[in-house]
Amino acid sequence: MDFGVVLQTNPPASRVIQLSKLAEAHGFSHVWTFDSHLLWEEPYVIYSAILAETRKVVVGPFVTNPATRDWTVTASVFATLNEMYGNRTICGIGRGDSAVRVTNGKPSTLAELRESIHVIRELANSRAVEYKGSTLQFPWSQGSELDVWVAAYGPLALKLTGEVADGFILQLADLDIAAWMIKTVKDAAAAAGRDPESIDFCVAAPMYIGEDWEHMRDQCRWFGGMVGNHVADIVAKYGTDGSVPRALTDYIEGRTGYDYNSHGKSDNDHVDFVPDEIVDRFCVLGTAEEHIAKLGALRELGVTQFAGYLQHDNKEETLRVYGETVIPALREKVTAKS
């Protein structure tokens, strides 16, 4: 299992770079960031600085979307970063949440998402692609490599992921929901003639090392509100009696609205509808031993990377304990089985 961190690009950017360097020092392989250019600083500029000051970590958006950025520009950014620093980029992409909703926009359609994945991946892998009636290729790009991982929740988005994605991003760490979603993606991949085991499976959730459960929950309750935005869309489309697990849909009954100016912040003041049970199920909280147990269970479901959000007041200590205890323990268990 690989490990990533998910950061917001709040100023000063030097702090984001510092945390990225610390994450690499503690054994994390990926540094992901939010991608909402109005709410936070421009991540692609910061990626260049992160890559310049680290040796191995892979960087990318968690997640970008087809609506707010021109697809060819997105591909050019990745191909340029790869030329400058080696192939150390990855593209997480979804239909669009905070980046589009903050301007009263709408998420992209699944057809647009599918096409954007193809265009971005082909161009950023130094290949030609047909786009808007033209054959396009970066004449300056050679040997660039980029995987595209798709963030999804609903049945049709999960189906698309299985059909075309290099990886699947699930933004919650509930074991039952993860099992259902991973199976749905794998079944779609098999139906499309792909090898389901060729897809990476990334679970992302707040990670907090500590023992004060009330405090940890309050620091991470924002995450249930963020997930609730996507769940509300799913309920609007499929209702609560369809193929989506009730464990994912029931908790948003008390949801009344969402202010994107507080998106992803531990002091978010409008997520009271998120109960403690959901925080515990969706996040990874507690002692190192409790983290190891939950992540081990996720790995058994087929998860190949855990990406931990650090939007709380215990960033350095959580990274330290992961580096000294959690990551080595999980890697040792893999070695022991092999």
PDB file of N, CA, C and O in Angstrom, residues 3 7 9 32 55 70 82 110 117 139 145 154 157 180-181 194 198 209 215 222 229 249 255 268 286 294 315:
ATOM      1  N   PHE A   3       1.166   5.552   0.323  1.00  0.00           N
ATOM      2  CA  PHE A   3       0.564   6.549   1.203  1.00  0.00           C
ATOM      3  C   PHE A   3       0.745   7.938   0.605  1.00  0.00           C
ATOM      4  O   PHE A   3       1.824   8.285   0.134  1.00  0.00           O
ATOM      5  N   LEU A   7      -3.340  18.112   0.750  1.00  0.00           N
ATOM      6  CA  LEU A   7      -3.153  19.429   1.349  1.00  0.00           C
ATOM      7  C   LEU A   7      -4.004  20.472   0.642  1.00  0.00           C
ATOM      8  O   LEU A   7      -4.292  20.342  -0.550  1.00  0.00           O
ATOM      9  N   THR A   9      -3.952  24.376  -0.622  1.00  0.00           N
ATOM     10  CA  THR A   9      -2.900  25.345  -0.958  1.00  0.00           C
ATOM     11  C   THR A   9      -3.222  26.717  -0.373  1.00  0.00           C
ATOM     12  O   THR A   9      -3.333  27.721  -1.085  1.00  0.00           O
ATOM     13  N   TRP A  32      -0.908  15.247  -2.785  1.00  0.00           N
ATOM     14  CA  TRP A  32      -2.064  15.712  -3.525  1.00  0.00           C
ATOM     15  C   TRP A  32      -2.505  17.067  -2.959  1.00  0.00           C
ATOM     16  O   TRP A  32      -2.273  17.359  -1.799  1.00  0.00           O
ATOM     17  N   ARG A  55      12.599  14.748  -3.800  1.00  0.00           N
ATOM     18  CA  ARG A  55      13.348  13.833  -4.658  1.00  0.00           C
ATOM     19  C   ARG A  55      12.460  12.832  -5.385  1.00  0.00           C
ATOM     20  O   ARG A  55      12.711  12.489  -6.533  1.00  0.00           O
ATOM     21  N   ASP A  70      -9.032  24.440 -19.358  1.00  0.00           N
ATOM     22  CA  ASP A  70      -8.957  23.883 -20.706  1.00  0.00           C
ATOM     23  C   ASP A  70      -8.158  22.574 -20.661  1.00  0.00           C
ATOM     24  O   ASP A  70      -7.091  22.502 -20.065  1.00  0.00           O
ATOM     25  N   ASN A  82       6.674  17.108 -16.046  1.00  0.00           N
ATOM     26  CA  ASN A  82       7.394  15.849 -16.248  1.00  0.00           C
ATOM     27  C   ASN A  82       8.724  16.081 -16.955  1.00  0.00           C
ATOM     28  O   ASN A  82       9.722  15.426 -16.642  1.00  0.00           O
ATOM     29  N   LEU A 110     -20.938  13.238 -17.533  1.00  0.00           N
ATOM     30  CA  LEU A 110     -20.049  12.080 -17.594  1.00  0.00           C
ATOM     31  C   LEU A 110     -19.430  11.944 -18.981  1.00  0.00           C
ATOM     32  O   LEU A 110     -18.286  11.493 -19.113  1.00  0.00           O
ATOM     33  N   ILE A 117     -10.718  12.938 -19.992  1.00  0.00           N
ATOM     34  CA  ILE A 117      -9.722  11.956 -19.538  1.00  0.00           C
ATOM     35  C   ILE A 117      -8.883  11.497 -20.718  1.00  0.00           C
ATOM     36  O   ILE A 117      -7.644  11.424 -20.635  1.00  0.00           O
ATOM     37  N   PRO A 139       4.630  19.012 -29.782  1.00  0.00           N
ATOM     38  CA  PRO A 139       5.845  18.671 -30.542  1.00  0.00           C
ATOM     39  C   PRO A 139       7.093  18.644 -29.672  1.00  0.00           C
ATOM     40  O   PRO A 139       8.092  18.045 -30.047  1.00  0.00           O
ATOM     41  N   GLU A 145       4.885  10.690 -18.969  1.00  0.00           N
ATOM     42  CA  GLU A 145       3.973   9.637 -18.519  1.00  0.00           C
ATOM     43  C   GLU A 145       3.019  10.213 -17.478  1.00  0.00           C
ATOM     44  O   GLU A 145       3.444  10.891 -16.542  1.00  0.00           O
ATOM     45  N   GLY A 154     -21.324   7.861  -7.578  1.00  0.00           N
ATOM     46  CA  GLY A 154     -22.554   7.292  -8.113  1.00  0.00           C
ATOM     47  C   GLY A 154     -22.320   6.125  -9.049  1.00  0.00           C
ATOM     48  O   GLY A 154     -21.228   5.941  -9.598  1.00  0.00           O
ATOM     49  N   ALA A 157     -20.910   6.969 -12.608  1.00  0.00           N
ATOM     50  CA  ALA A 157     -19.533   7.456 -12.535  1.00  0.00           C
ATOM     51  C   ALA A 157     -18.579   6.318 -12.182  1.00  0.00           C
ATOM     52  O   ALA A 157     -17.455   6.252 -12.697  1.00  0.00           O
ATOM     53  N   TRP A 180     -18.285  -2.051  -1.610  1.00  0.00           N
ATOM     54  CA  TRP A 180     -19.281  -1.973  -2.679  1.00  0.00           C
ATOM     55  C   TRP A 180     -18.740  -1.209  -3.881  1.00  0.00           C
ATOM     56  O   TRP A 180     -18.903  -1.642  -5.031  1.00  0.00           O
ATOM     57  N   MET A 181     -18.081  -0.087  -3.626  1.00  0.00           N
ATOM     58  CA  MET A 181     -17.602   0.738  -4.732  1.00  0.00           C
ATOM     59  C   MET A 181     -16.461   0.074  -5.493  1.00  0.00           C
ATOM     60  O   MET A 181     -16.403   0.140  -6.723  1.00  0.00           O
ATOM     61  N   ARG A 194     -11.293  -5.090 -19.553  1.00  0.00           N
ATOM     62  CA  ARG A 194     -10.052  -4.668 -18.897  1.00  0.00           C
ATOM     63  C   ARG A 194      -9.731  -5.613 -17.741  1.00  0.00           C
ATOM     64  O   ARG A 194     -10.608  -6.295 -17.204  1.00  0.00           O
ATOM     65  N   SER A 198      -5.592  -4.177 -12.806  1.00  0.00           N
ATOM     66  CA  SER A 198      -4.673  -3.169 -13.345  1.00  0.00           C
ATOM     67  C   SER A 198      -5.020  -1.765 -12.854  1.00  0.00           C
ATOM     68  O   SER A 198      -4.259  -0.826 -13.081  1.00  0.00           O
ATOM     69  N   ILE A 209      -3.914  11.270  14.280  1.00  0.00           N
ATOM     70  CA  ILE A 209      -3.366  10.446  15.353  1.00  0.00           C
ATOM     71  C   ILE A 209      -3.669  11.122  16.690  1.00  0.00           C
ATOM     72  O   ILE A 209      -3.288  12.274  16.911  1.00  0.00           O
ATOM     73  N   HIS A 215     -12.381  15.635  20.352  1.00  0.00           N
ATOM     74  CA  HIS A 215     -11.610  16.656  19.640  1.00  0.00           C
ATOM     75  C   HIS A 215     -11.309  16.220  18.207  1.00  0.00           C
ATOM     76  O   HIS A 215     -11.447  17.015  17.271  1.00  0.00           O
ATOM     77  N   TRP A 222     -15.834  18.243   9.182  1.00  0.00           N
ATOM     78  CA  TRP A 222     -15.978  18.916   7.892  1.00  0.00           C
ATOM     79  C   TRP A 222     -16.026  17.932   6.728  1.00  0.00           C
ATOM     80  O   TRP A 222     -16.674  18.192   5.698  1.00  0.00           O
ATOM     81  N   ASN A 229     -22.012  16.742  -0.082  1.00  0.00           N
ATOM     82  CA  ASN A 229     -22.324  17.445  -1.327  1.00  0.00           C
ATOM     83  C   ASN A 229     -22.515  16.465  -2.474  1.00  0.00           C
ATOM     84  O   ASN A 229     -23.439  16.566  -3.282  1.00  0.00           O
ATOM     85  N   THR A 249     -26.259   7.223   2.144  1.00  0.00           N
ATOM     86  CA  THR A 249     -27.281   8.233   1.882  1.00  0.00           C
ATOM     87  C   THR A 249     -28.051   8.704   3.105  1.00  0.00           C
ATOM     88  O   THR A 249     -28.522   9.842   3.133  1.00  0.00           O
ATOM     89  N   ARG A 255     -29.212  17.596   6.247  1.00  0.00           N
ATOM     90  CA  ARG A 255     -28.399  18.589   5.561  1.00  0.00           C
ATOM     91  C   ARG A 255     -29.275  19.720   5.042  1.00  0.00           C
ATOM     92  O   ARG A 255     -30.271  19.488   4.361  1.00  0.00           O
ATOM     93  N   ASN A 268     -15.405  24.523  10.018  1.00  0.00           N
ATOM     94  CA  ASN A 268     -16.636  24.615   9.248  1.00  0.00           C
ATOM     95  C   ASN A 268     -17.821  24.618  10.220  1.00  0.00           C
ATOM     96  O   ASN A 268     -17.974  23.722  11.040  1.00  0.00           O
ATOM     97  N   GLY A 286      -7.643   7.992  15.774  1.00  0.00           N
ATOM     98  CA  GLY A 286      -7.249   7.202  16.928  1.00  0.00           C
ATOM     99  C   GLY A 286      -5.757   6.987  17.030  1.00  0.00           C
ATOM    100  O   GLY A 286      -4.946   7.741  16.477  1.00  0.00           O
ATOM    101  N   LYS A 294      -7.448  -0.346  10.663  1.00  0.00           N
ATOM    102  CA  LYS A 294      -8.417   0.062   9.637  1.00  0.00           C
ATOM    103  C   LYS A 294      -7.788   0.060   8.253  1.00  0.00           C
ATOM    104  O   LYS A 294      -8.406  -0.396   7.277  1.00  0.00           O
ATOM    105  N   LYS A 315      -0.967  18.223  12.346  1.00  0.00           N
ATOM    106  CA  LYS A 315      -0.358  17.787  11.093  1.00  0.00           C
ATOM    107  C   LYS A 315       0.986  17.092  11.305  1.00  0.00           C
ATOM    108  O   LYS A 315       1.194  15.949  10.866  1.00  0.00           O
TER     109      LYS A 315
END
